[in-house]
């Protein structure tokens, strides 16, 4: 049980790190050097570009995971018989 919780936490941390890297990659190199307040001083349009790219990449990852899940599911035949345990 604790190993699965660790895996979920690790996966979430890696996901957040990847999203932050994608968003940060969209910013020009000199933007943060010129800003005195960190990201609060950056133009909103520059941040929106990074967020849009991040959302598009994560949507693509979700679609790929959904398609993989569909093909990975094992099909089970349905039966007409219904057995009641007595």
Tab-separated table of N, CA and C in Angstrom:
chain	number	residue	atom	x	y	z
A	1	UNK	N	0.828	-1.183	0.000
A	1	UNK	CA	0.000	0.000	0.000
A	1	UNK	C	0.877	1.252	0.000
A	2	UNK	N	1.900	1.274	0.823
A	2	UNK	CA	2.729	2.476	0.895
A	2	UNK	C	3.570	2.655	-0.365
A	3	UNK	N	3.905	1.555	-1.030
A	3	UNK	CA	4.667	1.667	-2.265
A	3	UNK	C	3.830	2.313	-3.364
A	4	UNK	N	2.545	1.984	-3.418
A	4	UNK	CA	1.687	2.607	-4.432
A	4	UNK	C	1.484	4.087	-4.123
A	5	UNK	N	1.397	4.443	-2.848
A	5	UNK	CA	1.284	5.856	-2.490
A	5	UNK	C	2.553	6.612	-2.872
A	6	UNK	N	3.685	5.985	-2.638
A	6	UNK	CA	4.956	6.606	-3.025
A	6	UNK	C	5.015	6.809	-4.532
A	7	UNK	N	4.570	5.799	-5.288
A	7	UNK	CA	4.570	5.915	-6.746
A	7	UNK	C	3.675	7.061	-7.208
A	8	UNK	N	2.524	7.216	-6.587
A	8	UNK	CA	1.615	8.298	-6.964
A	8	UNK	C	2.224	9.655	-6.635
A	9	UNK	N	2.841	9.772	-5.470
A	9	UNK	CA	3.462	11.042	-5.094
A	9	UNK	C	4.651	11.372	-5.998
A	10	UNK	N	5.439	10.368	-6.315
A	10	UNK	CA	6.584	10.573	-7.199
A	10	UNK	C	6.122	10.959	-8.605
A	11	UNK	N	5.086	10.293	-9.096
A	11	UNK	CA	4.542	10.632	-10.405
A	11	UNK	C	3.986	12.049	-10.439
A	12	UNK	N	3.314	12.458	-9.370
A	12	UNK	CA	2.805	13.826	-9.300
A	12	UNK	C	3.922	14.848	-9.268
A	13	UNK	N	4.975	14.556	-8.525
A	13	UNK	CA	6.108	15.482	-8.447
A	13	UNK	C	6.816	15.599	-9.797
A	14	UNK	N	6.970	14.479	-10.472
A	14	UNK	CA	7.603	14.510	-11.793
A	14	UNK	C	6.718	15.264	-12.777
A	15	UNK	N	5.411	15.058	-12.699
A	15	UNK	CA	4.488	15.766	-13.578
A	15	UNK	C	4.529	17.267	-13.380
A	16	UNK	N	4.565	17.700	-12.129
A	16	UNK	CA	4.649	19.131	-11.847
A	16	UNK	C	5.975	19.701	-12.339
A	17	UNK	N	7.052	18.962	-12.162
A	17	UNK	CA	8.364	19.429	-12.629
A	17	UNK	C	8.398	19.551	-14.147
A	18	UNK	N	7.795	18.593	-14.846
A	18	UNK	CA	7.757	18.651	-16.308
A	18	UNK	C	6.919	19.841	-16.765
A	19	UNK	N	5.768	20.057	-16.127
A	19	UNK	CA	4.919	21.203	-16.485
A	19	UNK	C	5.650	22.523	-16.242
A	20	UNK	N	6.357	22.632	-15.139
A	20	UNK	CA	7.099	23.857	-14.844
A	20	UNK	C	8.220	24.069	-15.857
A	21	UNK	N	8.887	22.991	-16.252
A	21	UNK	CA	9.964	23.112	-17.233
A	21	UNK	C	9.422	23.540	-18.590
A	22	UNK	N	8.288	22.989	-18.995
A	22	UNK	CA	7.688	23.377	-20.274
A	22	UNK	C	7.270	24.839	-20.237
A	23	UNK	N	6.642	25.243	-19.154
A	23	UNK	CA	6.200	26.637	-19.033
A	23	UNK	C	7.385	27.595	-19.002
A	24	UNK	N	8.420	27.235	-18.276
A	24	UNK	CA	9.595	28.100	-18.163
A	24	UNK	C	10.363	28.162	-19.484
A	25	UNK	N	10.348	27.086	-20.244
A	25	UNK	CA	11.057	27.040	-21.519
A	25	UNK	C	10.485	28.051	-22.517
A	26	UNK	N	9.200	28.396	-22.363
A	26	UNK	CA	8.555	29.333	-23.284
A	26	UNK	C	8.937	30.781	-23.013
A	27	UNK	N	9.496	31.072	-21.845
A	27	UNK	CA	9.882	32.442	-21.512
A	27	UNK	C	11.231	32.787	-22.137
A	28	UNK	N	11.378	34.011	-22.630
A	28	UNK	CA	12.699	34.424	-23.111
A	28	UNK	C	13.721	34.421	-21.957
A	29	UNK	N	14.986	34.282	-22.291
A	29	UNK	CA	16.031	34.140	-21.273
A	29	UNK	C	16.184	35.379	-20.395
A	30	UNK	N	16.000	36.545	-20.943
A	30	UNK	CA	16.252	37.770	-20.186
A	30	UNK	C	15.038	38.287	-19.415
A	31	UNK	N	13.907	37.620	-19.491
A	31	UNK	CA	12.693	38.117	-18.838
A	31	UNK	C	12.841	38.111	-17.321
A	32	UNK	N	13.285	37.014	-16.770
A	32	UNK	CA	13.401	36.926	-15.312
A	32	UNK	C	14.561	37.759	-14.790
A	33	UNK	N	15.578	37.993	-15.605
A	33	UNK	CA	16.705	38.818	-15.172
A	33	UNK	C	16.292	40.273	-15.048
A	34	UNK	N	15.374	40.718	-15.907
A	34	UNK	CA	14.915	42.104	-15.878
A	34	UNK	C	13.839	42.349	-14.827
A	35	UNK	N	13.178	41.288	-14.368
A	35	UNK	CA	12.071	41.437	-13.430
A	35	UNK	C	12.584	41.493	-11.992
A	36	UNK	N	12.090	42.461	-11.216
A	36	UNK	CA	12.503	42.571	-9.816
A	36	UNK	C	11.599	41.737	-8.907
A	37	UNK	N	10.395	41.397	-9.360
A	37	UNK	CA	9.438	40.650	-8.535
A	37	UNK	C	9.289	39.201	-8.971
A	38	UNK	N	10.234	38.672	-9.694
A	38	UNK	CA	10.121	37.299	-10.168
A	38	UNK	C	9.057	37.201	-11.246
A	39	UNK	N	8.237	36.173	-11.186
A	39	UNK	CA	7.203	35.989	-12.196
A	39	UNK	C	6.084	37.018	-12.082
A	40	UNK	N	5.937	37.662	-10.937
A	40	UNK	CA	4.888	38.671	-10.782
A	40	UNK	C	5.155	39.890	-11.660
A	41	UNK	N	6.389	40.143	-12.005
A	41	UNK	CA	6.718	41.285	-12.837
A	41	UNK	C	6.787	40.984	-14.320
A	42	UNK	N	6.501	39.754	-14.710
A	42	UNK	CA	6.585	39.351	-16.112
A	42	UNK	C	5.262	39.686	-16.801
A	43	UNK	N	5.364	40.068	-18.082
A	43	UNK	CA	4.180	40.384	-18.865
A	43	UNK	C	3.242	39.172	-18.921
A	44	UNK	N	1.958	39.443	-18.773
A	44	UNK	CA	0.959	38.377	-18.721
A	44	UNK	C	0.902	37.598	-20.039
A	45	UNK	N	1.120	38.251	-21.147
A	45	UNK	CA	1.079	37.560	-22.441
A	45	UNK	C	2.193	36.524	-22.563
A	46	UNK	N	3.340	36.814	-21.989
A	46	UNK	CA	4.433	35.830	-22.017
A	46	UNK	C	4.100	34.614	-21.163
A	47	UNK	N	3.507	34.866	-20.001
A	47	UNK	CA	3.111	33.747	-19.142
A	47	UNK	C	1.998	32.930	-19.786
A	48	UNK	N	1.045	33.606	-20.441
A	48	UNK	CA	-0.058	32.896	-21.091
A	48	UNK	C	0.451	31.972	-22.183
A	49	UNK	N	1.473	32.391	-22.896
A	49	UNK	CA	2.055	31.542	-23.933
A	49	UNK	C	2.622	30.258	-23.324
A	50	UNK	N	3.320	30.392	-22.214
A	50	UNK	CA	3.866	29.214	-21.533
A	50	UNK	C	2.783	28.303	-20.991
A	51	UNK	N	1.724	28.885	-20.426
A	51	UNK	CA	0.625	28.076	-19.896
A	51	UNK	C	-0.112	27.353	-21.020
A	52	UNK	N	-0.334	28.050	-22.144
A	52	UNK	CA	-1.014	27.405	-23.269
A	52	UNK	C	-0.229	26.214	-23.789
A	53	UNK	N	1.065	26.386	-23.923
A	53	UNK	CA	1.897	25.283	-24.393
A	53	UNK	C	1.876	24.124	-23.407
A	54	UNK	N	1.925	24.446	-22.123
A	54	UNK	CA	1.883	23.406	-21.097
A	54	UNK	C	0.575	22.629	-21.158
A	55	UNK	N	-0.549	23.335	-21.287
A	55	UNK	CA	-1.850	22.661	-21.357
A	55	UNK	C	-1.960	21.801	-22.613
A	56	UNK	N	-1.430	22.266	-23.730
A	56	UNK	CA	-1.484	21.466	-24.953
A	56	UNK	C	-0.647	20.195	-24.830
A	57	UNK	N	0.525	20.312	-24.227
A	57	UNK	CA	1.381	19.130	-24.041
A	57	UNK	C	0.720	18.142	-23.084
A	58	UNK	N	0.143	18.637	-22.002
A	58	UNK	CA	-0.514	17.744	-21.048
A	58	UNK	C	-1.776	17.116	-21.634
A	59	UNK	N	-2.491	17.848	-22.492
A	59	UNK	CA	-3.648	17.263	-23.169
A	59	UNK	C	-3.211	16.141	-24.101
A	60	UNK	N	-2.096	16.338	-24.806
A	60	UNK	CA	-1.571	15.285	-25.679
A	60	UNK	C	-1.165	14.061	-24.862
A	61	UNK	N	-0.551	14.273	-23.718
A	61	UNK	CA	-0.166	13.158	-22.846
A	61	UNK	C	-1.412	12.413	-22.359
A	62	UNK	N	-2.473	13.148	-22.017
A	62	UNK	CA	-3.711	12.513	-21.556
A	62	UNK	C	-4.364	11.698	-22.668
A	63	UNK	N	-4.357	12.210	-23.889
A	63	UNK	CA	-4.944	11.475	-25.016
A	63	UNK	C	-4.143	10.204	-25.278
A	64	UNK	N	-2.833	10.304	-25.245
A	64	UNK	CA	-1.994	9.119	-25.457
A	64	UNK	C	-2.228	8.084	-24.355
A	65	UNK	N	-2.332	8.541	-23.111
A	65	UNK	CA	-2.596	7.615	-21.998
A	65	UNK	C	-3.970	6.971	-22.139
A	66	UNK	N	-4.964	7.741	-22.601
A	66	UNK	CA	-6.306	7.198	-22.801
A	66	UNK	C	-6.292	6.123	-23.885
A	67	UNK	N	-5.612	6.382	-24.981
A	67	UNK	CA	-5.540	5.396	-26.066
A	67	UNK	C	-4.800	4.145	-25.607
A	68	UNK	N	-3.736	4.330	-24.848
A	68	UNK	CA	-3.007	3.171	-24.326
A	68	UNK	C	-3.879	2.362	-23.374
A	69	UNK	N	-4.684	3.047	-22.570
A	69	UNK	CA	-5.558	2.343	-21.632
A	69	UNK	C	-6.638	1.560	-22.373
A	70	UNK	N	-7.151	2.119	-23.459
A	70	UNK	CA	-8.174	1.402	-24.233
A	70	UNK	C	-7.599	0.123	-24.819
A	71	UNK	N	-6.406	0.191	-25.380
A	71	UNK	CA	-5.817	-0.999	-25.983
A	71	UNK	C	-5.280	-1.979	-24.943
A	72	UNK	N	-4.993	-1.509	-23.768
A	72	UNK	CA	-4.448	-2.392	-22.735
A	72	UNK	C	-5.530	-3.152	-21.982
A	73	UNK	N	-6.765	-2.663	-22.044
A	73	UNK	CA	-7.840	-3.343	-21.332
A	73	UNK	C	-8.132	-4.686	-21.994
A	74	UNK	N	-8.334	-5.676	-21.167
A	74	UNK	CA	-8.678	-6.995	-21.682
A	74	UNK	C	-10.197	-7.069	-21.828
A	75	UNK	N	-10.624	-7.576	-22.943
A	75	UNK	CA	-12.065	-7.701	-23.156
A	75	UNK	C	-12.548	-9.005	-22.554
A	76	UNK	N	-13.725	-8.932	-21.969
A	76	UNK	CA	-14.355	-10.115	-21.403
A	76	UNK	C	-15.712	-10.266	-22.071
A	77	UNK	N	-16.018	-11.470	-22.462
A	77	UNK	CA	-17.296	-11.699	-23.116
A	77	UNK	C	-18.415	-11.643	-22.077
A	78	UNK	N	-19.530	-11.109	-22.508
A	78	UNK	CA	-20.700	-11.033	-21.644
A	78	UNK	C	-21.511	-12.305	-21.818
A	79	UNK	N	-22.103	-12.784	-20.742
A	79	UNK	CA	-22.926	-13.981	-20.816
A	79	UNK	C	-24.358	-13.623	-20.481
A	80	UNK	N	-25.246	-14.455	-20.953
A	80	UNK	CA	-26.674	-14.267	-20.661
A	80	UNK	C	-27.063	-14.909	-19.347
A	81	UNK	N	-26.188	-15.746	-18.829
A	81	UNK	CA	-26.511	-16.465	-17.604
A	81	UNK	C	-26.197	-15.597	-16.378
A	82	UNK	N	-27.065	-15.655	-15.425
A	82	UNK	CA	-26.869	-14.946	-14.189
A	82	UNK	C	-27.017	-15.936	-13.046
A	83	UNK	N	-25.940	-16.162	-12.318
A	83	UNK	CA	-25.934	-17.139	-11.246
A	83	UNK	C	-25.978	-16.394	-9.928
A	84	UNK	N	-26.959	-16.741	-9.100
A	84	UNK	CA	-27.118	-16.111	-7.812
A	84	UNK	C	-26.544	-17.021	-6.745
A	85	UNK	N	-25.640	-16.523	-5.938
A	85	UNK	CA	-25.058	-17.329	-4.856
A	85	UNK	C	-26.087	-17.478	-3.743
A	86	UNK	N	-26.344	-18.725	-3.393
A	86	UNK	CA	-27.327	-18.973	-2.327
A	86	UNK	C	-26.683	-19.581	-1.127
